[in-house]
Amino acid sequence: MDVDPRLYEQIAVNDNDIHNIIMSYLVHNCFKETVESFIACTGMKQPSDYLEDMEKRKRIYQFALEGNALKAIELTEQLATNLLEKNKDLHFDLLSLHFVELVCSRKCTEALEFAQMKLTPFGKEQKYVEKLEDFMALLAYEEPEKSPMFHLLSLEYRQHVAEILNRAILAHGNHPTYTAMERLIQQTTVVRQCLNQEHAKDGPPPFSLKDFIKS
């Protein structure tokens, strides 16, 4: 059975709580203009500490998304000093984006030299060896986008790295790494899973955001 809507429809929700949830999402994703419009419409207090770095985070995210990883690295080091030095996984991912960009541009000699100088040192640690092999294998194909490692050239992969970078910068500044909306969905999902396991057939089904939106 699903949860009877009558059990929660009468629960009052404070408008300020809703505004804070929306603001958290907008700030996290660097929608600066929308944040400013939202503040003007709701009369919320401007979160100056967030807005100060939002434009910088937006530029970094965009550079990573476009594959301009070296610029993203440069700006990250300016905004979050020592972040990449401490987070080797993220540093490797960003350097790999630049390598992929060189491969896609058919600059194979430059890509090989870059890999030898910047990526190969990571091979001293076993966890990077397989990743290195996958990236280096791209050089063996005239059309790397048709290789078994084609996903490394995709927009989805760049989005994945850009989002990890954005969360890392937020964490470095002691800001939440997930939006309030994401945490609410995560918590709701876990609670429903626990209820389902505890009550078996008589409990509510696992939470589905897609089904909830449709209801």
Short mmCIF file of C-alpha atoms in Angstrom, two decimals:
data_model
loop_
_atom_site.label_atom_id
_atom_site.label_comp_id
_atom_site.label_asym_id
_atom_site.label_seq_id
_atom_site.Cartn_x
_atom_site.Cartn_y
_atom_site.Cartn_z
CA MET A 1 0.00 0.00 0.00
CA ASP A 2 1.06 3.62 -0.51
CA VAL A 3 0.93 6.32 2.14
CA ASP A 4 -2.57 7.82 2.44
CA PRO A 5 -2.29 11.50 1.36
CA ARG A 6 -4.77 12.39 4.11
CA LEU A 7 -2.03 11.64 6.63
CA TYR A 8 0.12 14.52 5.46
CA GLU A 9 -2.06 16.95 3.49
CA GLN A 10 -3.08 18.77 6.68
CA ILE A 11 0.52 19.28 7.83
CA ALA A 12 1.43 22.96 7.49
CA VAL A 13 4.67 23.82 5.70
CA ASN A 14 6.32 27.14 6.46
CA ASP A 15 6.87 29.31 3.37
CA ASN A 16 10.33 30.26 4.63
CA ASP A 17 11.31 26.58 4.69
CA ILE A 18 10.20 26.21 1.06
CA HIS A 19 12.09 29.36 0.09
CA ASN A 20 15.24 28.06 1.78
CA ILE A 21 14.97 24.75 -0.08
CA ILE A 22 14.63 26.53 -3.42
CA MET A 23 17.45 28.94 -2.56
CA SER A 24 19.73 26.03 -1.64
CA TYR A 25 19.16 24.45 -5.06
CA LEU A 26 19.71 27.71 -6.97
CA VAL A 27 22.91 28.62 -5.10
CA HIS A 28 24.36 25.11 -5.39
CA ASN A 29 23.89 25.17 -9.17
CA CYS A 30 25.17 28.74 -9.56
CA PHE A 31 21.95 30.25 -10.96
CA LYS A 32 23.01 33.73 -9.85
CA GLU A 33 20.49 35.77 -11.85
CA THR A 34 17.65 33.53 -10.70
CA VAL A 35 18.86 33.81 -7.10
CA GLU A 36 18.78 37.60 -7.32
CA SER A 37 15.28 37.54 -8.83
CA PHE A 38 14.08 35.06 -6.21
CA ILE A 39 15.45 37.24 -3.39
CA ALA A 40 13.72 40.30 -4.86
CA CYS A 41 10.39 38.44 -5.13
CA THR A 42 10.44 36.80 -1.68
CA GLY A 43 12.27 39.40 0.36
CA MET A 44 14.71 36.79 1.62
CA LYS A 45 17.98 37.83 3.19
CA GLN A 46 20.76 37.72 0.63
CA PRO A 47 23.25 34.91 1.40
CA SER A 48 26.30 37.06 0.72
CA ASP A 49 28.83 34.39 1.66
CA TYR A 50 27.44 32.11 -1.05
CA LEU A 51 26.94 34.75 -3.73
CA GLU A 52 30.51 35.95 -3.39
CA ASP A 53 31.92 32.72 -4.83
CA MET A 54 28.98 31.67 -6.98
CA GLU A 55 30.15 33.37 -10.17
CA LYS A 56 33.63 31.87 -9.73
CA ARG A 57 32.18 28.38 -9.19
CA LYS A 58 29.98 28.83 -12.25
CA ARG A 59 32.98 29.70 -14.42
CA ILE A 60 34.95 26.72 -13.10
CA TYR A 61 32.01 24.37 -13.67
CA GLN A 62 31.54 25.68 -17.21
CA PHE A 63 35.22 25.30 -18.10
CA ALA A 64 35.21 21.70 -16.84
CA LEU A 65 32.02 20.99 -18.76
CA GLU A 66 33.56 22.35 -21.96
CA GLY A 67 36.67 20.23 -21.48
CA ASN A 68 38.89 23.24 -20.73
CA ALA A 69 40.26 21.48 -17.68
CA LEU A 70 43.49 23.46 -17.37
CA LYS A 71 41.55 26.68 -16.95
CA ALA A 72 39.23 24.96 -14.47
CA ILE A 73 42.28 23.81 -12.51
CA GLU A 74 43.81 27.30 -12.56
CA LEU A 75 40.65 28.96 -11.22
CA THR A 76 40.07 26.20 -8.67
CA GLU A 77 43.55 26.73 -7.24
CA GLN A 78 42.76 30.43 -6.91
CA LEU A 79 39.39 29.90 -5.24
CA ALA A 80 40.14 26.81 -3.15
CA THR A 81 43.84 26.73 -2.32
CA ASN A 82 45.33 23.24 -1.90
CA LEU A 83 42.03 21.53 -2.77
CA LEU A 84 43.46 19.59 -5.71
CA GLU A 85 46.68 18.87 -3.85
CA LYS A 86 44.63 17.14 -1.14
CA ASN A 87 42.09 15.56 -3.50
CA LYS A 88 44.21 13.52 -5.91
CA ASP A 89 41.21 11.67 -7.38
CA LEU A 90 39.65 14.94 -8.47
CA HIS A 91 42.96 16.27 -9.77
CA PHE A 92 43.40 13.13 -11.86
CA ASP A 93 39.87 13.42 -13.25
CA LEU A 94 40.45 17.03 -14.30
CA LEU A 95 43.80 16.26 -15.93
CA SER A 96 42.17 13.35 -17.75
CA LEU A 97 39.59 15.77 -19.21
CA HIS A 98 42.41 17.75 -20.80
CA PHE A 99 43.97 14.57 -22.13
CA VAL A 100 40.65 13.56 -23.68
CA GLU A 101 40.28 17.02 -25.24
CA LEU A 102 43.67 16.62 -26.91
CA VAL A 103 42.72 13.16 -28.18
CA CYS A 104 39.42 14.46 -29.57
CA SER A 105 41.33 17.24 -31.33
CA ARG A 106 43.56 14.56 -32.90
CA LYS A 107 46.62 16.04 -31.16
CA CYS A 108 47.92 12.59 -30.31
CA THR A 109 51.59 13.51 -29.90
CA GLU A 110 50.68 16.36 -27.56
CA ALA A 111 48.27 14.06 -25.70
CA LEU A 112 50.98 11.44 -25.21
CA GLU A 113 53.47 14.02 -23.94
CA PHE A 114 50.87 15.44 -21.56
CA ALA A 115 50.03 11.96 -20.27
CA GLN A 116 53.68 11.14 -19.67
CA MET A 117 54.25 14.38 -17.79
CA LYS A 118 51.00 14.79 -15.83
CA LEU A 119 49.12 11.47 -15.73
CA THR A 120 51.82 8.79 -15.58
CA PRO A 121 52.98 9.79 -12.04
CA PHE A 122 49.53 8.72 -10.78
CA GLY A 123 50.37 5.18 -11.91
CA LYS A 124 52.47 4.74 -8.79
CA GLU A 125 49.19 4.04 -7.01
CA GLN A 126 47.35 0.89 -8.06
CA LYS A 127 43.89 2.49 -8.03
CA TYR A 128 44.85 4.70 -10.97
CA VAL A 129 46.44 2.01 -13.13
CA GLU A 130 43.23 0.73 -14.76
CA LYS A 131 42.00 4.27 -15.40
CA LEU A 132 45.32 5.18 -17.00
CA GLU A 133 45.14 2.13 -19.24
CA ASP A 134 41.64 3.10 -20.41
CA PHE A 135 42.68 6.65 -21.23
CA MET A 136 45.91 5.65 -22.96
CA ALA A 137 44.01 3.09 -25.03
CA LEU A 138 42.15 5.95 -26.72
CA LEU A 139 45.36 6.76 -28.61
CA ALA A 140 45.18 3.42 -30.40
CA TYR A 141 42.00 4.33 -32.27
CA GLU A 142 41.69 6.58 -35.32
CA GLU A 143 38.14 7.29 -34.16
CA PRO A 144 38.31 7.19 -30.35
CA GLU A 145 34.61 8.05 -30.12
CA LYS A 146 33.92 4.59 -31.56
CA SER A 147 36.27 2.79 -29.15
CA PRO A 148 35.12 0.70 -26.15
CA MET A 149 36.11 3.69 -23.97
CA PHE A 150 33.87 6.13 -25.85
CA HIS A 151 32.09 7.10 -22.61
CA LEU A 152 35.25 8.93 -21.49
CA LEU A 153 34.67 11.38 -24.35
CA SER A 154 31.03 12.00 -23.52
CA LEU A 155 29.30 15.07 -22.15
CA GLU A 156 27.98 12.87 -19.34
CA TYR A 157 31.53 12.13 -18.19
CA ARG A 158 32.43 15.83 -18.20
CA GLN A 159 29.24 16.62 -16.28
CA HIS A 160 30.15 13.96 -13.73
CA VAL A 161 33.60 15.45 -13.15
CA ALA A 162 32.26 19.03 -13.11
CA GLU A 163 29.66 18.14 -10.46
CA ILE A 164 32.26 16.41 -8.27
CA LEU A 165 34.45 19.50 -8.60
CA ASN A 166 31.57 21.80 -7.66
CA ARG A 167 30.78 19.75 -4.55
CA ALA A 168 34.45 19.67 -3.56
CA ILE A 169 34.74 23.46 -3.81
CA LEU A 170 31.59 23.86 -1.70
CA ALA A 171 32.97 21.48 0.92
CA HIS A 172 36.28 23.35 0.94
CA GLY A 173 34.34 26.51 1.82
CA ASN A 174 32.43 24.70 4.57
CA HIS A 175 29.17 24.85 2.59
CA PRO A 176 26.72 21.94 2.12
CA THR A 177 27.79 19.64 -0.71
CA TYR A 178 24.20 18.59 -1.44
CA THR A 179 21.15 20.80 -1.81
CA ALA A 180 18.40 20.69 0.79
CA MET A 181 16.13 19.22 -1.88
CA GLU A 182 18.56 16.35 -2.55
CA ARG A 183 18.90 15.63 1.18
CA LEU A 184 15.11 15.57 1.61
CA ILE A 185 14.75 13.07 -1.22
CA GLN A 186 17.61 10.96 0.13
CA GLN A 187 16.13 10.94 3.62
CA THR A 188 12.63 10.15 2.35
CA THR A 189 13.98 7.27 0.29
CA VAL A 190 15.84 5.77 3.27
CA VAL A 191 12.85 6.15 5.61
CA ARG A 192 10.52 4.44 3.13
CA GLN A 193 13.04 1.63 2.62
CA CYS A 194 13.25 1.08 6.39
CA LEU A 195 9.44 1.07 6.72
CA ASN A 196 9.14 -1.35 3.83
CA GLN A 197 11.67 -3.73 5.39
CA GLU A 198 10.16 -3.43 8.85
CA HIS A 199 6.54 -4.00 7.85
CA ALA A 200 7.11 -6.23 4.83
CA LYS A 201 3.90 -6.62 2.81
CA ASP A 202 1.94 -4.23 5.04
CA GLY A 203 4.47 -1.41 4.70
CA PRO A 204 4.56 1.33 2.06
CA PRO A 205 6.43 0.63 -1.18
CA PRO A 206 9.92 2.07 -1.72
CA PHE A 207 9.86 5.79 -2.44
CA SER A 208 9.86 6.78 -6.11
CA LEU A 209 10.25 10.46 -6.89
CA LYS A 210 8.89 9.89 -10.39
CA ASP A 211 5.73 8.28 -9.03
CA PHE A 212 5.39 10.92 -6.31
CA ILE A 213 5.49 13.75 -8.88
CA LYS A 214 2.80 12.00 -10.90
CA SER A 215 0.53 11.51 -7.88
#
